[in-house]
PDB file of C-alpha atoms in Angstrom:
ATOM      1  CA  MET A   1       0.052  -0.021  -0.026  1.00 50.00           C
ATOM      2  CA  THR A   2       1.085   3.465  -0.698  1.00 56.00           C
ATOM      3  CA  GLY A   3       0.324   6.485   1.516  1.00 68.00           C
ATOM      4  CA  ALA A   4      -0.475   6.606   5.254  1.00 80.00           C
ATOM      5  CA  ILE A   5      -3.170   4.482   6.690  1.00 83.00           C
ATOM      6  CA  VAL A   6      -6.148   6.716   7.471  1.00 89.00           C
ATOM      7  CA  CYS A   7      -8.534   4.185   9.074  1.00 94.00           C
ATOM      8  CA  GLU A   8      -8.683   0.318   9.330  1.00 96.00           C
ATOM      9  CA  SER A   9     -10.949  -2.078  11.122  1.00 96.00           C
ATOM     10  CA  ILE A  10     -13.338  -5.083  10.858  1.00 96.00           C
ATOM     11  CA  LEU A  11     -16.632  -3.983   9.392  1.00 97.00           C
ATOM     12  CA  GLU A  12     -19.846  -5.322   8.077  1.00 96.00           C
ATOM     13  CA  ALA A  13     -20.283  -4.381   4.467  1.00 96.00           C
ATOM     14  CA  LYS A  14     -23.261  -5.077   2.066  1.00 92.00           C
ATOM     15  CA  THR A  15     -21.982  -6.939  -1.253  1.00 78.00           C
ATOM     16  CA  LYS A  16     -23.685  -8.388  -4.071  1.00 74.00           C
ATOM     17  CA  LYS A  17     -23.317 -12.186  -4.757  1.00 71.00           C
ATOM     18  CA  PHE A  18     -24.610 -12.733  -8.184  1.00 75.00           C
ATOM     19  CA  VAL A  19     -28.094 -11.058  -7.831  1.00 81.00           C
ATOM     20  CA  ILE A  20     -28.517 -11.144  -3.994  1.00 85.00           C
ATOM     21  CA  ALA A  21     -27.011  -8.393  -1.672  1.00 85.00           C
ATOM     22  CA  THR A  22     -25.776  -9.790   1.651  1.00 88.00           C
ATOM     23  CA  TRP A  23     -23.886  -8.554   4.690  1.00 92.00           C
ATOM     24  CA  GLY A  24     -20.477  -9.878   5.308  1.00 93.00           C
ATOM     25  CA  THR A  25     -17.671  -9.189   7.882  1.00 95.00           C
ATOM     26  CA  SER A  26     -14.273  -8.555   6.686  1.00 95.00           C
ATOM     27  CA  TYR A  27     -11.089  -6.311   7.197  1.00 96.00           C
ATOM     28  CA  TRP A  28     -11.088  -2.844   5.707  1.00 97.00           C
ATOM     29  CA  ARG A  29      -8.367  -0.384   5.255  1.00 96.00           C
ATOM     30  CA  LEU A  30      -8.412   3.363   3.986  1.00 96.00           C
ATOM     31  CA  CYS A  31      -4.956   4.431   2.635  1.00 92.00           C
ATOM     32  CA  ASP A  32      -5.485   8.183   1.116  1.00 87.00           C
ATOM     33  CA  ARG A  33      -8.105   7.374  -1.492  1.00 91.00           C
ATOM     34  CA  LEU A  34      -7.507   3.625  -1.744  1.00 94.00           C
ATOM     35  CA  LEU A  35      -9.996   1.324   0.172  1.00 95.00           C
ATOM     36  CA  VAL A  36      -8.828  -2.160   0.691  1.00 95.00           C
ATOM     37  CA  ASN A  37     -10.584  -5.145   1.665  1.00 94.00           C
ATOM     38  CA  ALA A  38      -9.690  -8.791   2.735  1.00 94.00           C
ATOM     39  CA  LYS A  39     -10.834 -11.402   5.145  1.00 93.00           C
ATOM     40  CA  THR A  40      -8.143 -10.572   7.582  1.00 92.00           C
ATOM     41  CA  LYS A  41      -5.429  -7.868   8.460  1.00 93.00           C
ATOM     42  CA  ALA A  42      -2.706 -10.288   7.690  1.00 92.00           C
ATOM     43  CA  ASP A  43      -4.004 -10.833   4.137  1.00 91.00           C
ATOM     44  CA  VAL A  44      -4.046  -7.043   3.471  1.00 90.00           C
ATOM     45  CA  ASP A  45      -0.644  -6.691   5.150  1.00 89.00           C
ATOM     46  CA  ALA A  46       0.845  -9.612   3.002  1.00 88.00           C
ATOM     47  CA  ARG A  47      -0.757  -8.212  -0.225  1.00 84.00           C
ATOM     48  CA  HIS A  48      -2.468 -11.511  -1.025  1.00 81.00           C
ATOM     49  CA  HIS A  49      -3.813 -11.961  -4.581  1.00 80.00           C
ATOM     50  CA  HIS A  50      -7.434 -11.982  -3.262  1.00 84.00           C
ATOM     51  CA  VAL A  51      -7.096  -8.642  -1.631  1.00 92.00           C
ATOM     52  CA  LYS A  52      -9.719  -6.167  -3.359  1.00 92.00           C
ATOM     53  CA  ALA A  53      -8.971  -2.544  -3.736  1.00 94.00           C
ATOM     54  CA  TYR A  54     -11.450   0.390  -4.603  1.00 94.00           C
ATOM     55  CA  THR A  55     -10.768   4.030  -5.463  1.00 95.00           C
ATOM     56  CA  VAL A  56     -12.674   6.156  -3.186  1.00 94.00           C
ATOM     57  CA  ILE A  57     -14.600   8.918  -4.620  1.00 94.00           C
ATOM     58  CA  GLU A  58     -16.186  10.231  -1.292  1.00 93.00           C
ATOM     59  CA  GLY A  59     -17.944   8.896   1.767  1.00 93.00           C
ATOM     60  CA  CYS A  60     -20.678   9.927   4.127  1.00 93.00           C
ATOM     61  CA  THR A  61     -23.320   8.776   6.733  1.00 93.00           C
ATOM     62  CA  TRP A  62     -25.939   6.357   5.826  1.00 92.00           C
ATOM     63  CA  GLN A  63     -29.383   6.795   7.308  1.00 90.00           C
ATOM     64  CA  GLY A  64     -30.182   3.068   6.731  1.00 84.00           C
ATOM     65  CA  HIS A  65     -28.300   2.058   9.992  1.00 88.00           C
ATOM     66  CA  GLU A  66     -27.738   3.760  13.402  1.00 91.00           C
ATOM     67  CA  MET A  67     -23.838   3.207  12.831  1.00 95.00           C
ATOM     68  CA  GLY A  68     -23.918   3.073   9.022  1.00 96.00           C
ATOM     69  CA  PHE A  69     -21.991   4.946   6.372  1.00 97.00           C
ATOM     70  CA  ARG A  70     -21.360   4.395   2.726  1.00 95.00           C
ATOM     71  CA  VAL A  71     -18.493   5.002   0.260  1.00 95.00           C
ATOM     72  CA  ALA A  72     -18.751   5.971  -3.368  1.00 94.00           C
ATOM     73  CA  THR A  73     -15.942   3.909  -5.370  1.00 93.00           C
ATOM     74  CA  LYS A  74     -15.000   3.941  -9.042  1.00 93.00           C
ATOM     75  CA  GLU A  75     -15.163   0.345  -9.224  1.00 91.00           C
ATOM     76  CA  ALA A  76     -18.165  -0.746  -7.387  1.00 89.00           C
ATOM     77  CA  GLY A  77     -20.529   2.415  -6.934  1.00 89.00           C
ATOM     78  CA  TRP A  78     -21.722   2.822  -3.478  1.00 92.00           C
ATOM     79  CA  VAL A  79     -20.681   0.225  -0.794  1.00 93.00           C
ATOM     80  CA  HIS A  80     -22.809   0.285   2.589  1.00 95.00           C
ATOM     81  CA  PHE A  81     -20.980  -0.351   5.823  1.00 97.00           C
ATOM     82  CA  ARG A  82     -21.945  -1.009   9.425  1.00 96.00           C
ATOM     83  CA  ALA A  83     -19.598  -0.213  12.189  1.00 97.00           C
ATOM     84  CA  GLY A  84     -19.336  -2.243  15.393  1.00 95.00           C
ATOM     85  CA  SER A  85     -19.428   0.827  17.661  1.00 96.00           C
ATOM     86  CA  LYS A  86     -20.154   4.489  17.721  1.00 96.00           C
ATOM     87  CA  ALA A  87     -16.426   5.302  18.164  1.00 97.00           C
ATOM     88  CA  GLU A  88     -15.455   3.136  15.183  1.00 97.00           C
ATOM     89  CA  TRP A  89     -18.326   4.609  13.082  1.00 97.00           C
ATOM     90  CA  ALA A  90     -17.079   8.192  14.155  1.00 96.00           C
ATOM     91  CA  LYS A  91     -13.370   7.374  13.070  1.00 97.00           C
ATOM     92  CA  TRP A  92     -14.456   6.257   9.647  1.00 96.00           C
ATOM     93  CA  ILE A  93     -16.770   9.290   9.136  1.00 96.00           C
ATOM     94  CA  HIS A  94     -14.017  11.623  10.164  1.00 95.00           C
ATOM     95  CA  ALA A  95     -11.569   9.834   7.665  1.00 95.00           C
ATOM     96  CA  LEU A  96     -13.858   9.860   4.864  1.00 94.00           C
ATOM     97  CA  LEU A  97     -15.070  13.436   5.437  1.00 91.00           C
ATOM     98  CA  SER A  98     -11.339  14.500   5.573  1.00 90.00           C
ATOM     99  CA  LEU A  99     -10.655  13.440   1.909  1.00 86.00           C
ATOM    100  CA  GLN A 100     -10.719  16.299  -0.492  1.00 69.00           C
ATOM    101  CA  THR A 101     -13.659  16.215  -2.864  1.00 63.00           C
ATOM    102  CA  ILE A 102     -12.756  14.958  -6.364  1.00 60.00           C
ATOM    103  CA  LYS A 103     -14.227  17.049  -9.141  1.00 58.00           C
ATOM    104  CA  VAL A 104     -14.942  16.064 -12.720  1.00 53.00           C
ATOM    105  CA  ARG A 105     -15.945  18.240 -15.568  1.00 52.00           C
ATOM    106  CA  ALA A 106     -19.619  18.472 -16.140  1.00 54.00           C
ATOM    107  CA  THR A 107     -21.109  17.207 -19.337  1.00 58.00           C
ATOM    108  CA  PRO A 108     -20.580  20.018 -21.912  1.00 56.00           C
ATOM    109  CA  THR A 109     -23.782  21.931 -23.007  1.00 54.00           C
ATOM    110  CA  ILE A 110     -24.659  22.943 -26.541  1.00 58.00           C
ATOM    111  CA  SER A 111     -24.912  26.820 -26.717  1.00 51.00           C
ATOM    112  CA  SER A 112     -27.366  28.584 -28.829  1.00 52.00           C
ATOM    113  CA  ASN A 113     -24.816  28.619 -31.743  1.00 52.00           C
ATOM    114  CA  SER A 114     -24.525  24.771 -31.491  1.00 46.00           C
ATOM    115  CA  THR A 115     -20.979  25.071 -30.097  1.00 45.00           C
ATOM    116  CA  SER A 116     -20.181  22.674 -27.402  1.00 40.00           C
ATOM    117  CA  THR A 117     -18.801  24.547 -24.284  1.00 36.00           C
ATOM    118  CA  ALA A 118     -17.043  23.535 -21.026  1.00 38.00           C
ATOM    119  CA  CYS A 119     -14.942  25.441 -18.879  1.00 35.00           C
ATOM    120  CA  ASP A 120     -13.088  25.014 -15.465  1.00 36.00           C
ATOM    121  CA  ASP A 121     -16.225  26.652 -13.589  1.00 36.00           C
ATOM    122  CA  ASP A 122     -18.219  23.650 -14.916  1.00 37.00           C
ATOM    123  CA  GLU A 123     -16.632  21.403 -12.358  1.00 37.00           C
ATOM    124  CA  VAL A 124     -18.945  19.645  -9.955  1.00 34.00           C
ATOM    125  CA  PRO A 125     -18.556  16.909  -7.235  1.00 38.00           C
ATOM    126  CA  THR A 126     -19.141  13.584  -8.820  1.00 38.00           C
ATOM    127  CA  PHE A 127     -21.472  12.385  -6.194  1.00 38.00           C
ATOM    128  CA  ALA A 128     -23.831  14.148  -3.706  1.00 36.00           C
ATOM    129  CA  CYS A 129     -23.840  13.101  -0.113  1.00 45.00           C
ATOM    130  CA  GLU A 130     -25.499  13.928   3.074  1.00 42.00           C
ATOM    131  CA  LYS A 131     -23.482  16.138   5.266  1.00 40.00           C
ATOM    132  CA  PHE A 132     -22.404  14.652   8.639  1.00 37.00           C
ATOM    133  CA  GLN A 133     -24.435  15.750  11.492  1.00 38.00           C
ATOM    134  CA  PRO A 134     -22.921  14.702  14.877  1.00 36.00           C
TER     135      PRO A 134
END
């Protein structure tokens, strides 16, 4: 892993197995914008081939569970999590909200003279997320 470890713990995550979404417990680590997942911490530390990595776009609280949060990734879209304690939940929320927002260029619009335009001030956050309310 490159970069400093921002947050790590064992979490419940909602994942899809074929068509069915199920909850499973595994080890998760956030290093800068890289979210890494494996069954155990030792697997992540050893960089086993079955370790999964996701690029984080942003993260926020999730109202679907008291200690829930969700993370938008480039590879898997929204991933939902449940923390085991309020302290663990707060640690992850703080780490995710500390990440700088990634901005992407908005879709170019067609002006009245049929010229496509896009400029730097067309940049918008990729995903909208609820603001953290302690």
